Coordinates of C-alpha atoms and ligand atoms in Angstrom, one line a residue:
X1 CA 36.1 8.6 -21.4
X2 CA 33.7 8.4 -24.4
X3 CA 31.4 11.1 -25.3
X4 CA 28.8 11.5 -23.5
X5 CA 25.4 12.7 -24.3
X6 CA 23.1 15.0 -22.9
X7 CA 19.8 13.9 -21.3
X8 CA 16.8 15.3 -19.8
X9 CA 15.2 12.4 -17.8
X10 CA 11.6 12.7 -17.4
X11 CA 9.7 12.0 -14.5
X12 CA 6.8 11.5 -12.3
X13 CA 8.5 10.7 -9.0
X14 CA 12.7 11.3 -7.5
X15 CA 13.6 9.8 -3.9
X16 CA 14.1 12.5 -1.1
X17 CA 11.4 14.9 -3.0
X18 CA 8.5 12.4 -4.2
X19 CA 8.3 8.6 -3.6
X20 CA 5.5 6.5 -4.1
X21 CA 8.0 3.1 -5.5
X22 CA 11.2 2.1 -7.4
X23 CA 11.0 4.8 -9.9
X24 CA 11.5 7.1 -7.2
X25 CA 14.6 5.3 -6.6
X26 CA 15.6 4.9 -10.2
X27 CA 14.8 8.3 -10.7
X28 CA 17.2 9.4 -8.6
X29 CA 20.3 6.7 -8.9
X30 CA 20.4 6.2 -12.8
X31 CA 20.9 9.7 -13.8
X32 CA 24.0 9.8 -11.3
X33 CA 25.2 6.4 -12.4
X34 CA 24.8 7.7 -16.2
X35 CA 26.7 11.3 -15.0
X36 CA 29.7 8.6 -13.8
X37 CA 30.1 7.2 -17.5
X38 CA 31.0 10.8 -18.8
X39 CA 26.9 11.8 -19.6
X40 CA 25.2 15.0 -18.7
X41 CA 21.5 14.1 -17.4
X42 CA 19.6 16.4 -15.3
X43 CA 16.4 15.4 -14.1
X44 CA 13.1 17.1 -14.1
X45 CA 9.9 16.3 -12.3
X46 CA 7.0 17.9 -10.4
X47 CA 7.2 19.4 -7.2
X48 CA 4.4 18.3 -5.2
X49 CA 2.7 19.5 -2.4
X50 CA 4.8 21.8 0.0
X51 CA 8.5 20.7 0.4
X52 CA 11.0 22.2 2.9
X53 CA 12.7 23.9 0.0
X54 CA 15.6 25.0 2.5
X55 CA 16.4 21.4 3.7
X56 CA 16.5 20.1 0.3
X57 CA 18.4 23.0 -0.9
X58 CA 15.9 23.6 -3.6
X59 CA 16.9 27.3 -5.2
X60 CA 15.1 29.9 -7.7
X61 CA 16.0 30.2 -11.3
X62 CA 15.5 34.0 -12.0
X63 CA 15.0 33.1 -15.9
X64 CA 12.9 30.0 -15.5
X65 CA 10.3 31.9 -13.1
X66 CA 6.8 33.3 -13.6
X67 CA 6.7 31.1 -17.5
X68 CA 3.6 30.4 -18.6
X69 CA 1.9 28.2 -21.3
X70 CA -1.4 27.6 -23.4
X71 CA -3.0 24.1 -22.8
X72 CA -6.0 23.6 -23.7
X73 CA -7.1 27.3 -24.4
X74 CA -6.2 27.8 -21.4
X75 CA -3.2 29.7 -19.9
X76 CA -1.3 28.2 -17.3
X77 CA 1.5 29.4 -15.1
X78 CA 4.6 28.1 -13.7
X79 CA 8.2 28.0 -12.2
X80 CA 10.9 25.9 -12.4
X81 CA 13.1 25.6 -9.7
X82 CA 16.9 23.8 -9.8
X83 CA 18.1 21.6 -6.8
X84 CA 21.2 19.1 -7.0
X85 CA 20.8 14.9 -6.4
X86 CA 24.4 13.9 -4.7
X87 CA 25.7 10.6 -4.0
X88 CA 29.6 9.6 -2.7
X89 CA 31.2 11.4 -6.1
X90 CA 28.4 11.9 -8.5
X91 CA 25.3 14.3 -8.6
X92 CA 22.8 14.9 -11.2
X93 CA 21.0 18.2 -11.5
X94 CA 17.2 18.3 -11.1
X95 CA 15.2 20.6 -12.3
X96 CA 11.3 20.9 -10.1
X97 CA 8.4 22.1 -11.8
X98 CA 6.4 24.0 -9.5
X99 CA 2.7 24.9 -10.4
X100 CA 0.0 25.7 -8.2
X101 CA -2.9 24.4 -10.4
X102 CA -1.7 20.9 -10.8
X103 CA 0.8 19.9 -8.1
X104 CA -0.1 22.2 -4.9
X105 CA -1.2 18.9 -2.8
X106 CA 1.0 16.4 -0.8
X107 CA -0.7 13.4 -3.0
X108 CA 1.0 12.3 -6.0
X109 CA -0.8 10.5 -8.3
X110 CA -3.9 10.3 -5.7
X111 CA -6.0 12.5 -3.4
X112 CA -3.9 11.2 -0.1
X113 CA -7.2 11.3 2.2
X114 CA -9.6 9.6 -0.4
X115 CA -7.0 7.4 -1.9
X116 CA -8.8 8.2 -5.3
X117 CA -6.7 9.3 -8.2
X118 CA -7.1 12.9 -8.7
X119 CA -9.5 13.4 -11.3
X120 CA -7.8 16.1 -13.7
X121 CA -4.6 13.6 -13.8
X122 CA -5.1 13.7 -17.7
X123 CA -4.5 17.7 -17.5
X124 CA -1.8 17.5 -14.5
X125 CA 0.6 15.3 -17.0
X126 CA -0.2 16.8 -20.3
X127 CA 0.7 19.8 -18.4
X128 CA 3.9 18.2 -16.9
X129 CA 5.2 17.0 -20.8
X130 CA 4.2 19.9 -22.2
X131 CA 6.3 22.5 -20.0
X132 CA 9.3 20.1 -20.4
X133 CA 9.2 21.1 -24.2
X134 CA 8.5 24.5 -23.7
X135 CA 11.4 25.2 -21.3
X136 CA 14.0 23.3 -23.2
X137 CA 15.0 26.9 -25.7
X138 CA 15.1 28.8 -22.4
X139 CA 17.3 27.1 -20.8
X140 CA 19.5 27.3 -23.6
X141 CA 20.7 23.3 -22.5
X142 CA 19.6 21.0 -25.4
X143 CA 19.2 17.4 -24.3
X144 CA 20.1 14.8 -27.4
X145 CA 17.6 12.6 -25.6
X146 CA 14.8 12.8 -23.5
X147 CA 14.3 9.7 -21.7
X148 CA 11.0 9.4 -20.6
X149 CA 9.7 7.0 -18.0
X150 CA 5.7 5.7 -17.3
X151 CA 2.7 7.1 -18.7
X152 CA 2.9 10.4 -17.1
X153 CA 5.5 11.2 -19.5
X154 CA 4.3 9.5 -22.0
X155 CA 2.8 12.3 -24.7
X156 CA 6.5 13.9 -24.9
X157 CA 7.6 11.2 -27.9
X158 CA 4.2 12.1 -29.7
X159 CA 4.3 15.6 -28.8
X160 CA 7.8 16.2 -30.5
X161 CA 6.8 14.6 -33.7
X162 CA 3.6 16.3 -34.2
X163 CA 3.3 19.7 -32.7
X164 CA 6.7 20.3 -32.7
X165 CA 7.8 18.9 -35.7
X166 CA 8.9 22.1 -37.3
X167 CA 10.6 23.7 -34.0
X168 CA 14.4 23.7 -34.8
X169 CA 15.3 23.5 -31.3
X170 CA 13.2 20.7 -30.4
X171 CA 12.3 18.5 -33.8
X172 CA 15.2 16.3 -33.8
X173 CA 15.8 15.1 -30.3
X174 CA 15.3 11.1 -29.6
X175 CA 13.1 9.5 -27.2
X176 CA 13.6 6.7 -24.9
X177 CA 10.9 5.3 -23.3
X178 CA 11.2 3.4 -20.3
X179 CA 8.0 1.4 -18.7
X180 CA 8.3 1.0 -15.2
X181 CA 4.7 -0.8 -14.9
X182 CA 2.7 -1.4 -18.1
X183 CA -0.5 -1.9 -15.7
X184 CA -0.7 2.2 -14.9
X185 CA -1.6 3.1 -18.1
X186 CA -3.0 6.8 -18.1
X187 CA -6.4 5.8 -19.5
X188 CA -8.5 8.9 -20.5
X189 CA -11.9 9.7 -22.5
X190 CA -11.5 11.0 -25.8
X191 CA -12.6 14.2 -24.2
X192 CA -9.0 14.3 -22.6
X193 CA -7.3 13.7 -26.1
X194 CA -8.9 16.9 -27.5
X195 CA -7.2 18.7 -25.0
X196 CA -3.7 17.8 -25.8
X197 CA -4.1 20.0 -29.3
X198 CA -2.6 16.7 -31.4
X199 CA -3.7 15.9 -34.5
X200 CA -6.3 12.6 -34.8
X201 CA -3.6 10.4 -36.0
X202 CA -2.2 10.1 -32.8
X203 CA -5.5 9.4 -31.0
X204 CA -5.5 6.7 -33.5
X205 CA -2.1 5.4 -32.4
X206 CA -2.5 5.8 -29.2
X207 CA -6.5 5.1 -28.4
X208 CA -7.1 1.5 -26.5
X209 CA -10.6 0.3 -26.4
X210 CA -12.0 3.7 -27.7
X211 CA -10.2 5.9 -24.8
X212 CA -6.8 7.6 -25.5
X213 CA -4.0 5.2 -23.6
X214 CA -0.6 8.2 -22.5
X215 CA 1.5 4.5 -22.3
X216 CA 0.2 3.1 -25.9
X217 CA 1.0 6.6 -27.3
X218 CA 4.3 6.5 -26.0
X219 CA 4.4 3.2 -27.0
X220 CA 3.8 4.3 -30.8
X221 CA 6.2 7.4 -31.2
X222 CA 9.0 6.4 -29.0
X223 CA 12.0 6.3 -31.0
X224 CA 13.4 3.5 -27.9
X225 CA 11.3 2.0 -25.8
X226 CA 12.9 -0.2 -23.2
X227 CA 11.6 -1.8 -19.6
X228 CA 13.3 -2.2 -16.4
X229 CA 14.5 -6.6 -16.4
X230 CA 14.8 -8.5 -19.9
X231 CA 11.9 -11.2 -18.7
X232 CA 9.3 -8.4 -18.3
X233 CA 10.3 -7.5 -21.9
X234 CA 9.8 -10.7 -22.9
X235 CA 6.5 -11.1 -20.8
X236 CA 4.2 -8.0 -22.1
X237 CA 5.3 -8.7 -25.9
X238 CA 4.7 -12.3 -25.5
X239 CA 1.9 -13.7 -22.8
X240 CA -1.8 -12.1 -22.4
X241 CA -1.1 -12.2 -18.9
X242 CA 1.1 -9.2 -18.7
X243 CA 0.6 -7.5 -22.0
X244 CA -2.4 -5.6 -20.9
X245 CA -3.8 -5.7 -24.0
X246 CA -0.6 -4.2 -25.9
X247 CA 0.9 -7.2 -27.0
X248 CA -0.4 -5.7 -30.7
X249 CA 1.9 -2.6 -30.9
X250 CA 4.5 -4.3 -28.9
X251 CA 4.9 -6.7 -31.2
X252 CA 5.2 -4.0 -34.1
X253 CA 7.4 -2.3 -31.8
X254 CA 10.2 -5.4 -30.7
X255 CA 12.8 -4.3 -32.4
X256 CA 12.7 -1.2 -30.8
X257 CA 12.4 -2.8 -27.5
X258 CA 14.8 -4.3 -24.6
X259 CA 14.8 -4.6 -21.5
X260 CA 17.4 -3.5 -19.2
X261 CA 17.8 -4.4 -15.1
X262 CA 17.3 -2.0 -13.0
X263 CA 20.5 -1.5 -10.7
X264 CA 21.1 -0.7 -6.9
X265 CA 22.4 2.3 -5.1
X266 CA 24.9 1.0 -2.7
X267 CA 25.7 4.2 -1.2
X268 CA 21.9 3.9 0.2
X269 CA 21.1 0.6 0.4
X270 CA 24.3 -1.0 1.9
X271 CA 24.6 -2.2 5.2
X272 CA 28.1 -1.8 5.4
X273 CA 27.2 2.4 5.3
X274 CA 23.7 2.5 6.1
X275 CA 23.3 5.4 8.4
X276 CA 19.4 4.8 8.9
X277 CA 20.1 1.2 10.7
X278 CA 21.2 0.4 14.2
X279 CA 24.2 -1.6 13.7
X280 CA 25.9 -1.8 10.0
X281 CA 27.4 -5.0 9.2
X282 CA 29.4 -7.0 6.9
X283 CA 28.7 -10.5 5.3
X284 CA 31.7 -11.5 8.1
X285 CA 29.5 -10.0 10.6
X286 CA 25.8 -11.8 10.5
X287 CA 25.9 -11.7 14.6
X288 CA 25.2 -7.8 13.8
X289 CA 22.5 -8.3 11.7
X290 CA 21.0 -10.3 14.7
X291 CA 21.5 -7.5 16.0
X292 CA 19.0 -5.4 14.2
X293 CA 16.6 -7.6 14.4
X294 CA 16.8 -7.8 18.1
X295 CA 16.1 -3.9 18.3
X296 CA 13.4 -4.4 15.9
X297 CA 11.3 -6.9 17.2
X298 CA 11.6 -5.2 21.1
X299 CA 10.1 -1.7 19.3
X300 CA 7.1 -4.1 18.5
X301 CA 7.4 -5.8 21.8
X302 CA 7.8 -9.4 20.2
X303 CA 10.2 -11.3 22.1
X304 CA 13.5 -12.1 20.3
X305 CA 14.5 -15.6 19.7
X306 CA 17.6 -16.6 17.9
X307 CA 15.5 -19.8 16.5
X308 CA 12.5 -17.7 15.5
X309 CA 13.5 -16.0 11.9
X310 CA 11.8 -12.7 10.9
X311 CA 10.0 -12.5 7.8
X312 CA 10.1 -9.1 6.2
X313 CA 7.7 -7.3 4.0
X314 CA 7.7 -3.6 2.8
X315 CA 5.4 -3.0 -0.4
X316 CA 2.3 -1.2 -1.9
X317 CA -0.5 -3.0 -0.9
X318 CA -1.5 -3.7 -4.0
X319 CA -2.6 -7.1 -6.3
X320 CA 0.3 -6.6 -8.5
X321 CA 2.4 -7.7 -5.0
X322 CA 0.6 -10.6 -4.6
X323 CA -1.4 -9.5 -1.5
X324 CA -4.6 -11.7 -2.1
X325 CA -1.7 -14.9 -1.9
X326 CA -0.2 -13.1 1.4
X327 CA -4.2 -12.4 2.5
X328 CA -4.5 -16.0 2.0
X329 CA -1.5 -17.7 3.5
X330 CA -0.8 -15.2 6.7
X331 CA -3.6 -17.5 8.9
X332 CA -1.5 -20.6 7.8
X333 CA 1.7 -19.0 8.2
X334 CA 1.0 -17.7 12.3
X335 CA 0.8 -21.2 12.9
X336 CA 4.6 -21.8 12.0
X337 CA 7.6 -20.6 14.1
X338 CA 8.1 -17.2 12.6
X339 CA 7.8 -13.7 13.3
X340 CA 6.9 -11.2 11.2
X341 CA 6.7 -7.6 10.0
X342 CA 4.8 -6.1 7.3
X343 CA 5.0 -2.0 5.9
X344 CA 3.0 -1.1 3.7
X345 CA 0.0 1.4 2.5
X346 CA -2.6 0.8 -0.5
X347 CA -5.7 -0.7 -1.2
X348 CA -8.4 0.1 1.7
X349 CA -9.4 -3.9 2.0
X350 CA -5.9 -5.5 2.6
X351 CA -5.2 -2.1 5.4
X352 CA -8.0 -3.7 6.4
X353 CA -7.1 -7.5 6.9
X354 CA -3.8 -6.6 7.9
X355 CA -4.9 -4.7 11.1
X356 CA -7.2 -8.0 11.7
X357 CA -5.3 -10.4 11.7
X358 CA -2.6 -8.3 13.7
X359 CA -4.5 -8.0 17.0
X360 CA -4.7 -12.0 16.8
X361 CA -1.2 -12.8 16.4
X362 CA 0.4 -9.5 18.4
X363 CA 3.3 -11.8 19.8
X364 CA 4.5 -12.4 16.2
X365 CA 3.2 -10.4 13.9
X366 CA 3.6 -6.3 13.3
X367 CA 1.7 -4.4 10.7
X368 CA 2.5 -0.9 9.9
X369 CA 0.4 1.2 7.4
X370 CA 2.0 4.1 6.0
X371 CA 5.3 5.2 3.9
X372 CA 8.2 5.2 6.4
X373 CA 12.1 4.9 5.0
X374 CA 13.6 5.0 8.2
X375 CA 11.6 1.4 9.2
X376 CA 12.0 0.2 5.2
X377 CA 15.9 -0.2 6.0
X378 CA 15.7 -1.4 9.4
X379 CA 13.2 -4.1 8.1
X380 CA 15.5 -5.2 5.4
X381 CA 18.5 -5.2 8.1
X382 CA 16.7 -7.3 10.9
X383 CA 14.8 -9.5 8.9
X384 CA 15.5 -13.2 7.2
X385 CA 13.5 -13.9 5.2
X386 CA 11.8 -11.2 2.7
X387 CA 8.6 -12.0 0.7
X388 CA 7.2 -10.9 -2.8
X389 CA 4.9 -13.3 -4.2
X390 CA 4.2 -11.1 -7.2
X391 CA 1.2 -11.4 -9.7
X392 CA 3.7 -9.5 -12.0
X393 CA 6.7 -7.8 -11.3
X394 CA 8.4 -5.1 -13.7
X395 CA 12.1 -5.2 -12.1
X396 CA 11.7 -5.1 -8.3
X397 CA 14.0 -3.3 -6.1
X398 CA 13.5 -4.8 -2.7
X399 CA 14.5 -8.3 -3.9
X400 CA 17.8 -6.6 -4.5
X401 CA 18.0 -4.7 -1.8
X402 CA 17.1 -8.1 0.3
X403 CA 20.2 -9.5 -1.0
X404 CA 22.7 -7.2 -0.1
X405 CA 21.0 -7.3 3.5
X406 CA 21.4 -10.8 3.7
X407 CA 18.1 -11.4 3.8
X408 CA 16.8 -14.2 1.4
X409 CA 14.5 -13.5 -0.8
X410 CA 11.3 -15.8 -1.2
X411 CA 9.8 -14.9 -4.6
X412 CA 7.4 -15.9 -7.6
X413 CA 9.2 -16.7 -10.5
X414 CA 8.3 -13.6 -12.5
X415 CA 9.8 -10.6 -14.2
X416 CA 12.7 -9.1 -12.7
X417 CA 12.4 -11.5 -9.8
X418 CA 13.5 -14.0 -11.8
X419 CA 16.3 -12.4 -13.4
X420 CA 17.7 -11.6 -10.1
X421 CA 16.9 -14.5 -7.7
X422 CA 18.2 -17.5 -8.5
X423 CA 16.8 -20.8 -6.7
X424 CA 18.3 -22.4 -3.3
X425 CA 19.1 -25.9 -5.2
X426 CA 21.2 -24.4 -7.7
X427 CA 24.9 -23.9 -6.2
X428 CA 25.0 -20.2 -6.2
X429 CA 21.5 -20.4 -5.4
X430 CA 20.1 -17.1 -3.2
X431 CA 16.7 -17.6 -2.7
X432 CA 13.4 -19.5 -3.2
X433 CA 11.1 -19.0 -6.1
X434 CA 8.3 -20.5 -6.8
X435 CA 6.4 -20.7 -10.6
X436 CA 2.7 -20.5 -10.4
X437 CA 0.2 -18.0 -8.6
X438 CA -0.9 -19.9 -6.2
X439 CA -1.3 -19.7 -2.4
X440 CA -0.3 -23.5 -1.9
X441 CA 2.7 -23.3 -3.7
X442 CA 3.6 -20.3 -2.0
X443 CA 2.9 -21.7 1.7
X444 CA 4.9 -24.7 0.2
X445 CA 8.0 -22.3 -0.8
X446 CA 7.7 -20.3 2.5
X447 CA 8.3 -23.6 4.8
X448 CA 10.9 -25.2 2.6
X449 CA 12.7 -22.0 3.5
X450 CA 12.1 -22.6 7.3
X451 CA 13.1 -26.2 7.1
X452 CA 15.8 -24.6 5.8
X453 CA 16.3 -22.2 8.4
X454 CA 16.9 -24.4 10.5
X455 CA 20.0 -25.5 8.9
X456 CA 22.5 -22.7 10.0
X457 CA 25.3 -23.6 7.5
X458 CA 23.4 -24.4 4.8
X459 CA 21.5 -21.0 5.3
X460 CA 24.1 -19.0 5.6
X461 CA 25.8 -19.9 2.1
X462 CA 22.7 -19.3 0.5
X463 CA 22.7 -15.5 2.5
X464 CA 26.4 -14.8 1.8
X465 CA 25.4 -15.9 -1.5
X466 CA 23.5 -13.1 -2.0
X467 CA 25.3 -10.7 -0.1
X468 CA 28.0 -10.9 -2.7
X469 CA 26.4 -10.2 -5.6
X470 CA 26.9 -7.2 -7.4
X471 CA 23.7 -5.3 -8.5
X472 CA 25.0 -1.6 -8.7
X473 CA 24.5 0.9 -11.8
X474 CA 27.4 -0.1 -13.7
X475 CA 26.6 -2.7 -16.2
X476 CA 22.9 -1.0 -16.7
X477 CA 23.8 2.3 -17.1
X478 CA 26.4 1.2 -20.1
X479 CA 23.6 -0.2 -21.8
X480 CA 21.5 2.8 -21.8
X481 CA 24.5 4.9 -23.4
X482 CA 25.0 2.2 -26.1
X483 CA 21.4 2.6 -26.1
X484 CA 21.3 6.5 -26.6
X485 CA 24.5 6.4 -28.6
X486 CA 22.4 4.1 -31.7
X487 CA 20.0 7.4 -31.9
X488 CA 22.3 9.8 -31.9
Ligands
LIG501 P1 7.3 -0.8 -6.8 O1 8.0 0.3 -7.5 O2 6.5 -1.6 -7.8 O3 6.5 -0.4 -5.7 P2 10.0 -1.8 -6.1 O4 10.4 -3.0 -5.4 O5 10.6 -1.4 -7.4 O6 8.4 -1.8 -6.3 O7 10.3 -0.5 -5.2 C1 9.6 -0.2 -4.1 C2 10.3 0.9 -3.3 O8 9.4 1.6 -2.5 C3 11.4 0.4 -2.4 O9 12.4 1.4 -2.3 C4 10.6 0.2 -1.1 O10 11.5 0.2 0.0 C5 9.7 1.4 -1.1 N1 8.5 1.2 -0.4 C6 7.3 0.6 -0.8 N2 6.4 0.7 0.2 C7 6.9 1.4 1.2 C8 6.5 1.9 2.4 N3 5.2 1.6 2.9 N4 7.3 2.6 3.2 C9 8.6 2.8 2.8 N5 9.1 2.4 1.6 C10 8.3 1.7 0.8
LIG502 C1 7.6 -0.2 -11.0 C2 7.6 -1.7 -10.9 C3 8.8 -2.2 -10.2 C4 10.1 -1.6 -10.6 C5 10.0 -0.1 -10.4 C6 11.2 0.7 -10.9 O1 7.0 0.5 -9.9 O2 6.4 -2.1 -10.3 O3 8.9 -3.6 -10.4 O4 11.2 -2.1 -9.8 O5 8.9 0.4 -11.2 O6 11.6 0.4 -12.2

């Protein structure tokens, strides 16, 4: 095996101790995938809120506890705590940061009664990239990279070649920076640059539209900077529409910048082993997968109907997913022989419509607001169809995860949904996309797939289709060694 390197990946969010999307997920699979090649990455995020330390087998580090540091003036203390990530034969360790001052409450990013953002998030992340640094000579470990991923992380590149430009231990470790979602941007007033202790240049660097942008300065002093699927690459450095505004420094930056498709942990999201379904099925076995649906739809008291599909949906309820499209189609759509199940939490108005429109159509339709993993699996086993008419779309995981459940993806023709789905007309077609943001096209999409339907052999090649794809780690975490291996 080649050489491997040592990372720390840096991180806002790790599936089973903080989820709020797919870099929860990522988070948690690419450092293991990465470990399988021969690397050593450990992890290290925020412990938020009050997790059942002896389920998750989080432990004490007697030298990394009671450490304190200067932000701001101000001093600040904190503990970091060491817990291991397993899958079938790999692990990554992870190390929590655990600070009352910042990261006591349940919310992540957001006040989880008030659905604001917390208002000192500029001083919970600063705090966040600046104990990363400060631990790395205690721990004795020294990462040649330190991959960073979404604004929370993102003052760590500038941080290392400014403040800490002269610390031996620190000055000449690289930077990856991998954006997740160039629309969260960690937009701050000045006031919250003066707190970081950096010199002006970087505010310069990093200021958009006179506040002080954690993505754009990332974006600047990255030595790497890639995203999660090659079209969203090519989308933010190229078109207005997804650039948000920092097609400028992307453009300065494109050598320095790929894209790389997010891959999918098939030890969790497999039907063949998921332990969080009722029946677990092969593509030889679809009957099963009927199965599931059958238990599903009877929990929401819909009746079962082996001509009725099941539309899936599991998603921040967010515009980036497309709701106002989904806002605007769903009274179309009830008309139509479906059923159909949404998950989701988010924006107060589309909670709203969605508990509307479901006392209307309670034969057929079940909404359920909140985070729930259990129902996330069982709604990608049962259903047949799986929707994501995306403004925008980074890399997407549940398209994937659609796939290898045998349920067919209906998608806009963005991002990563469009380097993973490939259209129903094609001959190793999977799935139904459709190009512009529009409700009619999407209504149009959504019943060329039940017309479709209807056809059982001509659906089911385009299922086993996807069922036999192959999106694990592999091929992605190669390229981020390659990737690591041109900095070191
Ligand atoms: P994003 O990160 O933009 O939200 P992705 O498709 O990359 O989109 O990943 C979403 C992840 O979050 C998936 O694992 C999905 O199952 C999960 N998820 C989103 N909303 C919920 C929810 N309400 N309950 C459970 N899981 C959810
Ligand atoms: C972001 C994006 C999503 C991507 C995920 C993991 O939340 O919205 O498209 O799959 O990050 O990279």
């Amino acid at each position: 095996m080649a050489k491997g390197y040592n990372v720390l990946f840096v991180t806002s969010e790790v599936f089973p101790y903080s989820k709020t999307g797919g870099l929860a997920d990522v988070s948690n699979s690419l450092p293991q995938a990465l470990n399988s090649l021969g690397n050593e990455v450990r992890i290290i995020s925020p412990k938020y809120g009050q997790l059942d330390e002896r389920r998750l087998q989080i432990h004490e580090i007697k030298r990394l506890k009671d450490l304190s540091l200067k932000m701001n003036g101000i001093e600040t203390k904190f503990s970091i705590k060491s817990s291991f990530i397993h899958g079938k034969n790999t692990k990554a360790q992870i190390y929590l940061l655990e600070n009352l001052d910042f990261f006591k409450n349940k919310g992540i990013y957001q006040n989880i009664k008030t659905k604001q953002d917390f208002s000192n998030n500029d001083e919970r992340y600063l705090f966040f990239c600046k104990a990363v640094l400060e631990i790395l000579e205690i721990l004795q470990w020294k990462p040649d990279v330190i991959h960073c991923n979404d604004w929370q992380t993102g003052l760590i590149p500038a941080f290392i070649k400014t403040i800490y430009k002269d610390n031996p231990y620190i000055r000449d470790i690289k930077t990856v920076f991998t954006i997740h979602n160039l629309a969260y941007q960690g937009i701050f007033p000045k006031t919250s640059f003066a707190k970081t202790g950096m010199p002006d240049e970087v505010f310069e660097a990093g200021s958009h539209n006179g506040k002080f942008s954690y993505m754009k300065t990332a974006l600047a002093y990255a030595d790497k900077i890639t995203t999660v699927s090659e079209k969203y690459a090519e989308e933010i450095r190229t078109d207005k529409e997804y650039s948000e505004g920092m097609e400028d420094i992307l453009d300065k930056r494109k050598k320095d910048l790929s894209g790389i498709l997010n891959g999918i942990d098939y030890s969790v999201w497999n039907p063949e082993v998921d332990k969080l379904i009722d029946y677990r099925f092969t593509s030889q076995e679809i009957p099963l997968k009927w199965e599931n649906k059958r238990e599903l739809l009877s929990h929401f008291k819909i009746d079962y109907n082996e001509d009725t599909p099941l539309i899936g949906v599991i998603s921040r309820l967010v515009a980036q997913k497309g709701f106002d499209l989904i806002e605007e189609a769903l009274p179309q759509l009830m008309k139509e022989n479906v059923h159909m199940i949404i998950l989701g939490q988010g924006d107060e108005k589309y909670q709203k419509f969605l508990k509307a429109i479901e006392k209307k159509y309670k034969d057929k339709l079940a909404i359920v607001i909140g985070f729930d993993e259990v129902l996330a699996h069982k709604i990608e086993a049962s259903s047949d169809m799986f929707l994501m008419p995306s403004k925008y779309e980074p890399c997407g995981l549940n398209q994937m995860y659609s796939l290898r459940y045998g349920t067919v993806p209906v998608v806009r023709n963005t991002g990563g949904l469009a380097d993973t789905i490939i259209d129903y007309k094609k001959p190793n077609g999977n799935g139904f996309l459709f190009n512009k943001y529009s409700t009619k096209e999407f209504l149009d999409t959504i019943k060329t797939a039940l017309n479709l339907y209807e056809d059982k052999d001509k659906w089911n090649k385009i299922l086993r289709n996807g069922m036999s794809l192959d999106f694990s780690w592999k091929v992605s975490a190669k390229k981020y060694t390659g990737l690591y291996k041109t900095l070191v």
